[in-house]
Coordinates of C-alpha atoms in Angstrom, one line a residue:
M1 CA 144.1 85.3 95.1
K2 CA 141.0 87.0 93.8
K3 CA 138.8 84.3 95.3
N4 CA 140.5 84.8 98.7
R5 CA 139.8 88.6 98.5
Y6 CA 136.1 87.9 97.8
H7 CA 136.1 85.3 100.6
L8 CA 137.5 87.9 103.0
E9 CA 134.9 90.5 101.9
F10 CA 132.1 88.1 102.6
K11 CA 133.4 87.4 106.0
L12 CA 133.7 91.1 106.8
F13 CA 130.2 91.7 105.5
F14 CA 128.6 89.0 107.6
R15 CA 130.6 89.9 110.7
S16 CA 128.6 93.1 110.9
S17 CA 125.4 92.9 112.9
S18 CA 123.7 95.5 110.7
S19 CA 124.1 93.2 107.7
W20 CA 122.3 90.4 109.5
I21 CA 119.6 92.8 110.6
G22 CA 119.0 94.0 107.0
I23 CA 118.8 90.4 105.7
F24 CA 116.5 89.4 108.6
V25 CA 114.2 92.3 107.9
L26 CA 113.9 91.4 104.3
L27 CA 113.2 87.8 105.0
I28 CA 110.6 88.4 107.8
T29 CA 108.8 91.1 105.8
G30 CA 109.0 88.9 102.7
F31 CA 107.4 85.9 104.5
A32 CA 104.8 88.2 106.0
G33 CA 104.0 89.6 102.6
L34 CA 103.5 86.1 101.2
Y35 CA 101.3 85.2 104.1
F36 CA 99.1 88.4 104.0
G37 CA 98.9 88.4 100.2
K38 CA 97.8 84.7 100.1
T39 CA 95.4 85.3 103.0
F40 CA 93.8 88.2 101.3
I41 CA 93.3 86.3 98.1
A42 CA 92.1 83.2 100.0
R43 CA 89.3 85.3 101.5
Q44 CA 88.2 86.4 98.1
Q45 CA 88.3 82.8 96.8
A46 CA 86.2 81.7 99.8
V47 CA 83.6 84.4 99.0
I48 CA 83.5 83.2 95.4
E49 CA 83.1 79.6 96.4
K50 CA 80.3 80.6 98.9
A51 CA 78.6 82.6 96.2
A52 CA 78.7 79.6 93.9
T53 CA 76.9 77.5 96.6
L54 CA 74.4 80.3 97.3
Q55 CA 73.7 80.7 93.6
K56 CA 72.2 77.2 93.5
K57 CA 70.4 77.6 96.8
N58 CA 68.9 81.0 95.8
T59 CA 67.7 79.6 92.4
L60 CA 65.6 77.0 94.2
T61 CA 64.4 79.5 96.8
N62 CA 63.3 82.0 94.1
I63 CA 61.5 79.3 92.1
D64 CA 59.7 78.3 95.3
H65 CA 58.6 81.9 96.0
F66 CA 58.1 83.4 92.6
G67 CA 57.8 80.3 90.3
N68 CA 54.2 81.1 89.4
D69 CA 55.2 84.4 87.8
I70 CA 58.2 84.1 85.5
G71 CA 58.6 87.8 85.1
L72 CA 58.7 88.4 88.8
L73 CA 61.1 85.5 89.2
F74 CA 63.7 87.1 86.9
F75 CA 63.0 90.5 88.5
H76 CA 64.5 89.0 91.7
H77 CA 66.9 86.3 90.5
K78 CA 70.6 87.2 90.3
F79 CA 73.3 85.7 88.0
T80 CA 76.9 86.0 89.2
L81 CA 80.2 86.4 87.4
A82 CA 83.4 86.3 89.4
N83 CA 86.8 87.6 88.5
A84 CA 88.7 84.5 89.6
P85 CA 92.1 85.4 91.0
D86 CA 95.2 84.1 89.4
H87 CA 98.0 82.4 91.4
W88 CA 100.0 85.6 90.9
A89 CA 97.3 87.7 92.6
A90 CA 98.6 86.7 96.0
F91 CA 102.1 87.9 94.9
A92 CA 100.7 91.4 93.9
N93 CA 97.2 92.2 95.2
G94 CA 97.0 95.4 93.2
Q95 CA 93.5 96.9 92.9
R96 CA 91.6 93.8 93.9
D97 CA 90.8 95.5 97.3
I98 CA 89.0 98.4 95.7
N99 CA 87.5 97.0 92.5
P100 CA 84.6 94.5 92.7
Y101 CA 85.7 90.9 91.9
L102 CA 82.2 89.4 92.2
I103 CA 79.3 91.0 90.4
S104 CA 75.8 89.7 90.7
V105 CA 73.2 91.1 88.3
T106 CA 69.5 90.6 87.6
M107 CA 67.9 91.0 84.2
L108 CA 67.1 94.6 85.0
G109 CA 69.2 97.6 83.9
L110 CA 72.9 96.8 84.1
E111 CA 74.5 100.2 84.7
G112 CA 72.9 100.6 88.1
Q113 CA 74.2 97.2 89.2
L114 CA 77.7 97.1 87.7
Y115 CA 79.4 99.0 90.5
D116 CA 77.9 97.3 93.5
T117 CA 80.6 96.0 95.8
D118 CA 81.3 95.2 99.4
I119 CA 81.4 98.0 102.0
N120 CA 84.9 98.6 103.1
N121 CA 86.6 100.7 105.8
P122 CA 88.1 103.7 103.9
F123 CA 91.0 103.7 106.4
S124 CA 91.8 100.1 105.6
L125 CA 91.8 100.8 101.9
L126 CA 94.1 103.8 102.5
L127 CA 96.6 101.5 104.2
G128 CA 96.3 98.9 101.5
N129 CA 97.3 95.2 101.7
M130 CA 100.9 94.0 102.2
D131 CA 102.2 91.5 99.7
L132 CA 105.5 90.3 98.4
S133 CA 105.6 92.8 95.6
F134 CA 105.4 95.6 98.2
V135 CA 108.6 94.2 99.9
Y136 CA 110.5 94.1 96.6
I137 CA 109.4 97.5 95.4
F138 CA 109.6 99.5 98.7
L139 CA 111.7 97.7 101.3
F140 CA 114.5 96.1 99.3
P141 CA 115.7 99.6 98.1
L142 CA 115.9 100.8 101.7
V143 CA 118.1 97.8 102.6
I144 CA 120.3 98.4 99.5
I145 CA 120.8 102.0 100.6
A146 CA 121.7 100.9 104.1
F147 CA 124.2 98.3 102.8
T148 CA 126.0 100.6 100.3
Y149 CA 125.7 104.3 101.2
N150 CA 129.1 104.5 103.0
L151 CA 131.2 102.0 101.1
L152 CA 133.6 104.7 99.9
S153 CA 132.9 107.6 102.4
A154 CA 133.6 105.3 105.4
Q155 CA 137.0 104.5 104.0
K156 CA 137.7 108.2 103.6
E157 CA 136.5 109.3 106.9
S158 CA 138.5 106.6 108.7
G159 CA 141.7 107.5 106.9
I160 CA 142.0 104.1 105.2
W161 CA 141.3 105.4 101.7
S162 CA 144.4 107.7 101.6
L163 CA 146.6 104.9 102.9
L164 CA 145.1 102.5 100.3
R165 CA 145.6 104.9 97.4
A166 CA 149.2 105.4 98.4
Q167 CA 149.9 101.7 98.3
T168 CA 148.1 100.7 95.1
N169 CA 146.6 102.2 92.0
Q170 CA 143.7 99.7 92.1
S171 CA 142.0 101.3 95.2
F172 CA 138.5 101.3 93.5
Q173 CA 138.9 97.5 93.0
V174 CA 138.4 97.2 96.7
I175 CA 135.2 99.3 96.6
R176 CA 133.9 97.2 93.6
Q177 CA 134.5 94.0 95.5
K178 CA 132.6 95.3 98.5
F179 CA 129.8 96.4 96.3
L180 CA 129.6 93.1 94.4
V181 CA 129.4 91.2 97.7
R182 CA 126.3 93.2 98.6
V183 CA 124.8 92.7 95.1
V184 CA 125.2 88.9 95.6
V185 CA 123.6 89.0 99.0
I186 CA 120.6 91.1 98.0
F187 CA 120.0 89.0 94.8
S188 CA 120.3 85.8 96.8
V189 CA 117.7 87.0 99.3
A190 CA 115.4 88.1 96.4
L191 CA 115.7 84.8 94.6
L192 CA 115.2 82.9 97.8
L193 CA 111.9 84.7 98.4
L194 CA 110.9 84.1 94.8
L195 CA 111.6 80.4 95.3
V196 CA 109.5 80.3 98.5
A197 CA 106.8 82.2 96.7
M198 CA 106.8 79.7 93.9
L199 CA 106.3 76.8 96.4
Y200 CA 103.9 78.6 98.8
L201 CA 101.7 80.3 96.2
A202 CA 101.9 77.3 93.8
L203 CA 103.2 79.6 91.0
P204 CA 103.7 77.8 87.7
Q205 CA 107.3 77.5 86.5
D206 CA 106.8 79.1 83.1
L207 CA 107.7 82.2 81.1
T208 CA 105.6 84.4 83.4
F209 CA 107.7 83.4 86.4
L210 CA 110.9 84.1 84.5
S211 CA 109.6 87.5 83.4
V212 CA 108.8 88.5 87.0
T213 CA 112.2 87.3 88.2
V214 CA 114.0 89.3 85.5
L215 CA 111.9 92.4 86.2
V216 CA 112.5 92.2 90.0
L217 CA 116.3 91.8 89.5
I218 CA 116.4 94.6 87.0
Y219 CA 114.6 96.8 89.5
L220 CA 117.0 96.0 92.3
T221 CA 119.9 96.6 89.9
F222 CA 118.4 100.1 89.3
W223 CA 118.6 100.9 93.0
F224 CA 122.2 99.5 93.2
A225 CA 123.0 101.8 90.2
I226 CA 121.5 104.8 92.0
S227 CA 123.4 104.0 95.1
F228 CA 126.7 103.6 93.3
F229 CA 126.1 106.8 91.5
F230 CA 126.0 108.8 94.7
I231 CA 129.0 106.8 96.0
S232 CA 130.9 107.9 92.9
L233 CA 130.4 111.5 93.8
G234 CA 132.9 111.1 96.6
K235 CA 130.8 112.9 99.2
S236 CA 130.4 112.2 102.9
S237 CA 128.4 109.4 104.5
N238 CA 125.8 111.9 105.7
F239 CA 125.4 113.3 102.2
N240 CA 125.0 109.9 100.6
A241 CA 122.5 108.7 103.2
S242 CA 120.4 111.9 103.0
A243 CA 120.5 111.9 99.2
L244 CA 119.6 108.2 98.8
I245 CA 116.7 108.4 101.3
A246 CA 115.5 111.5 99.5
M247 CA 115.6 109.6 96.2
W248 CA 113.6 106.7 97.8
V249 CA 111.0 109.1 99.2
L250 CA 110.8 110.9 95.8
L251 CA 110.5 107.7 93.7
C252 CA 108.5 105.6 96.0
I253 CA 106.1 108.0 97.7
V254 CA 106.1 111.6 96.4
I255 CA 106.0 111.0 92.6
P256 CA 103.5 108.2 92.6
A257 CA 101.1 110.2 95.0
S258 CA 101.6 113.4 93.0
F259 CA 101.0 111.5 89.7
N260 CA 97.8 110.0 91.0
L261 CA 96.5 113.5 92.0
F262 CA 97.5 114.8 88.6
L263 CA 95.6 112.0 86.8
T264 CA 92.6 112.7 89.0
R265 CA 92.6 116.4 87.9
K266 CA 93.5 115.7 84.3
Y267 CA 91.0 112.9 83.7
P268 CA 88.1 113.6 86.1
V269 CA 85.1 111.2 85.6
P270 CA 82.0 113.3 86.3
E271 CA 80.3 111.0 83.7
A272 CA 80.2 108.3 86.4
L273 CA 77.4 110.1 88.3
Q274 CA 75.8 111.2 85.1
N275 CA 75.8 107.6 83.9
V276 CA 73.7 106.4 86.8
I277 CA 71.3 109.4 86.4
N278 CA 70.9 108.7 82.7
Q279 CA 70.2 105.1 83.3
R280 CA 67.6 105.8 86.0
E281 CA 65.9 108.6 84.1
G282 CA 65.8 106.5 81.0
Y283 CA 63.9 103.9 82.9
H284 CA 61.7 105.9 85.3
E285 CA 60.4 108.4 82.8
K286 CA 58.9 105.7 80.7
W287 CA 56.2 105.0 83.3
D288 CA 54.4 108.3 82.3
M289 CA 54.8 107.9 78.6
A290 CA 53.0 105.9 75.9
K291 CA 54.2 102.3 75.5
D292 CA 55.3 103.0 71.9
V293 CA 57.9 105.4 73.2
T294 CA 59.5 102.4 74.9
M295 CA 58.8 99.6 72.4
K296 CA 59.8 101.3 69.2
P297 CA 63.5 101.8 70.2
F298 CA 63.5 98.5 72.0
F299 CA 62.5 96.7 68.8
K300 CA 65.0 98.8 66.9
H301 CA 67.7 97.5 69.3
Y302 CA 66.4 93.9 69.2
P303 CA 64.5 93.4 65.9
Q304 CA 64.6 89.6 66.4
L305 CA 62.2 90.0 69.4
K306 CA 59.5 91.7 67.4
K307 CA 58.1 88.3 66.5
Y308 CA 56.8 87.8 70.1
P309 CA 53.3 89.2 70.5
F310 CA 53.2 92.4 72.6
P311 CA 50.1 92.8 74.9
E312 CA 49.2 96.4 74.1
K313 CA 45.9 96.4 75.9
K314 CA 47.3 95.5 79.2
T315 CA 48.2 98.3 81.6
F316 CA 51.3 96.4 82.8
S317 CA 53.2 93.6 81.3
W318 CA 56.7 92.2 81.9
Y319 CA 57.4 92.6 78.2
W320 CA 57.0 96.3 78.6
Y321 CA 58.8 96.5 81.9
Y322 CA 62.0 94.7 80.7
A323 CA 61.9 96.9 77.6
M324 CA 62.0 99.9 79.9
Q325 CA 64.9 98.5 81.7
Q326 CA 66.8 98.1 78.5
M327 CA 66.0 101.6 77.4
G328 CA 67.5 102.9 80.6
D329 CA 70.8 101.2 79.7
D330 CA 70.5 102.5 76.1
Q331 CA 70.0 106.0 77.3
A332 CA 73.2 105.7 79.4
V333 CA 75.4 104.5 76.5
A334 CA 77.0 107.9 75.7
S335 CA 78.0 108.5 79.4
R336 CA 79.2 104.9 79.7
L337 CA 81.4 105.2 76.6
A338 CA 82.7 108.5 78.0
I339 CA 83.8 106.8 81.2
E340 CA 85.5 104.0 79.4
K341 CA 87.3 106.5 77.2
K342 CA 88.5 108.5 80.2
L343 CA 89.7 105.4 82.0
A344 CA 91.5 104.2 78.9
S345 CA 93.2 107.6 78.4
R346 CA 94.2 107.6 82.0
Q347 CA 95.8 104.1 81.7
Y348 CA 97.5 105.1 78.4
F349 CA 98.9 108.3 80.0
T350 CA 100.1 106.3 83.0
N351 CA 102.0 103.9 80.8
I352 CA 103.7 106.7 79.0
V353 CA 104.7 108.7 82.1
A354 CA 105.7 105.5 84.0
F355 CA 108.4 104.9 81.4
F356 CA 110.6 107.4 83.3
F357 CA 109.9 106.1 86.8
P358 CA 111.1 102.6 87.6
T359 CA 109.0 102.2 90.8
I360 CA 105.7 102.9 89.0
Q361 CA 106.8 100.8 86.1
T362 CA 107.7 97.8 88.2
Q363 CA 104.4 98.1 90.1
L364 CA 102.4 98.2 86.9
G365 CA 104.4 95.2 85.5
V366 CA 103.7 92.9 88.4
N367 CA 100.1 94.0 88.7
K368 CA 99.6 93.3 85.0
I369 CA 101.1 89.8 85.4
A370 CA 98.9 89.2 88.5
G371 CA 95.8 90.4 86.7
T372 CA 95.2 92.9 89.5
D373 CA 95.6 96.1 87.3
L374 CA 93.0 98.5 86.0
D375 CA 93.0 97.0 82.5
T376 CA 92.0 93.6 83.8
H377 CA 89.1 95.1 85.8
L378 CA 87.9 96.9 82.7
W379 CA 88.0 93.7 80.7
F380 CA 86.0 92.0 83.6
Q381 CA 83.4 94.7 83.3
Q382 CA 83.1 94.1 79.6
A383 CA 82.7 90.3 80.3
V384 CA 79.9 91.2 82.7
R385 CA 78.1 93.2 80.0
K386 CA 78.4 90.3 77.6
Y387 CA 77.2 87.9 80.2
H388 CA 74.2 90.1 81.1
E389 CA 73.3 90.5 77.4
Q390 CA 73.5 86.7 76.9
I391 CA 71.2 86.1 79.8
R392 CA 68.7 88.7 78.6
L393 CA 68.4 87.3 75.1
H394 CA 68.2 83.8 76.4
F395 CA 65.3 84.3 78.8
Y396 CA 63.4 87.2 77.1
P397 CA 61.4 84.7 74.9
A398 CA 60.2 82.7 78.0
I399 CA 59.2 85.9 79.7
F400 CA 57.4 87.5 76.7
L401 CA 55.5 84.3 76.1
N402 CA 54.7 83.9 79.8
Q403 CA 56.1 80.3 79.8
S404 CA 56.3 78.1 82.9
V405 CA 59.5 78.3 84.9
N406 CA 59.8 74.6 84.6
D407 CA 60.1 75.0 80.8
T408 CA 63.3 77.0 81.2
D409 CA 66.8 75.9 82.1
I410 CA 67.3 78.4 84.9
K411 CA 68.4 75.6 87.2
D412 CA 71.4 74.9 85.0
Y413 CA 72.8 78.4 85.5
K414 CA 75.7 78.5 88.0
L415 CA 78.2 81.0 89.0
E416 CA 80.5 81.8 86.1
K417 CA 84.2 82.6 86.4
Y418 CA 86.0 85.1 84.3
N419 CA 89.5 84.3 83.2
R420 CA 91.8 86.5 81.1
Q421 CA 92.2 85.3 77.6
K422 CA 95.3 87.4 76.8
A423 CA 98.7 86.3 78.2
P424 CA 100.2 89.5 79.6
T425 CA 103.7 90.6 78.7
I426 CA 105.9 93.0 80.6
W427 CA 108.8 93.4 78.2
M428 CA 108.1 97.2 77.9
N429 CA 108.4 97.5 81.7
M430 CA 111.7 95.6 81.7
L431 CA 113.0 97.8 78.8
S432 CA 112.1 101.0 80.6
V433 CA 113.8 100.1 83.9
S434 CA 116.8 98.7 82.0
L435 CA 117.4 101.8 80.0
L436 CA 117.2 104.0 83.1
T437 CA 119.7 101.7 84.8
I438 CA 122.1 101.8 81.9
I439 CA 122.0 105.6 81.9
I440 CA 122.8 105.8 85.6
I441 CA 125.6 103.3 85.3
S442 CA 127.1 105.3 82.4
A443 CA 126.9 108.5 84.5
T444 CA 128.6 106.6 87.4
A445 CA 131.4 105.4 85.1
F446 CA 132.0 109.0 84.0
N447 CA 132.2 110.1 87.6
L448 CA 134.6 107.4 88.5
K449 CA 136.8 108.2 85.5
R450 CA 136.9 111.8 86.5
F451 CA 137.5 110.9 90.1
N452 CA 140.6 108.8 89.2
N453 CA 141.9 111.6 87.1

């Protein structure tokens, strides 16, 4: 008998054209999100592959043009490190459209080169890129609202509810059945899109995939809980629709935008400009100073390089020039650390506040899994610094001894790819959304109990 009732509810649900429209919208936007997300990452991968080819070509070109002067060669030659996208990056593009994913540096001062990136249209960056995570986080809740806002109010407004209450004391059982049918349909569409994403984006079937699936389903459950809470108030269809749309606008648009403005004011980064100024002043002012002003702190930084003879009598030497470049970076250390501290504080504050807002929490979780969040970019910058330091220390001796380019292994240097070492976990994101969902379900149960009484 119970199976027959659910069978009837499914038939009634799918008989409505609005139900098919909602499902169709989710599927079309989901497939579009997969396509655009994968296309966006494919373009970045193509740039990385092209850069790898150009790295070899440029090495030979630079040797051909500047091979007689090893110091001049390394003045022009660039070494590249790429933040290679993970398979999940196509699922959630995150901040890969605004943060540089490919950084090419020479052996000169690093701070002036670290933030070089492609020129982008600001309007395009404002609109962002569509991916599947956008569909789950922003569009699925709208369809959930459309499917559920009038489950009880429509029965009341048509007069069916009073007739149903007069005939049975299990009237809310009917509403629950209608609600569960919609839960099953939405979850089925969500899982179908995840299955397509797994095949289309070649996502590995591992704990990460399971974690994202659980997080997405918990997030959708949160919106069902919100919807059923307003249903339990027993208000009109107009009230439910207005209140639920207001909640969507608040949680998906107003709060994230306001929070971003708050963070910008609370954690401004004026040190960014000061960092560039410090680096440039630290280098340029050394031209008018005695060489000892440069070399003493340089040898203090790298005592192992003091064994190489310094040509003090020469007006200009690459030894002195590269030491000046290093001093520019050293002079900018304080402002660089201040920037890193501000960004770390901003991310920490974001994680704390996001605990109370499921939309932000879910977005942070999928971006973390995809490696498209701020933390991953900061780790990439640290990897660039380590790579730059490794290159400097490797080629300094050849430059300081004025060796032949043929005696170095510069031709062996290829584009390097950065890959995260830490396996991300999103259990805190899942816990946050789950707790808020449980609280709302408890409030809904209280409303229903009071309604029955």
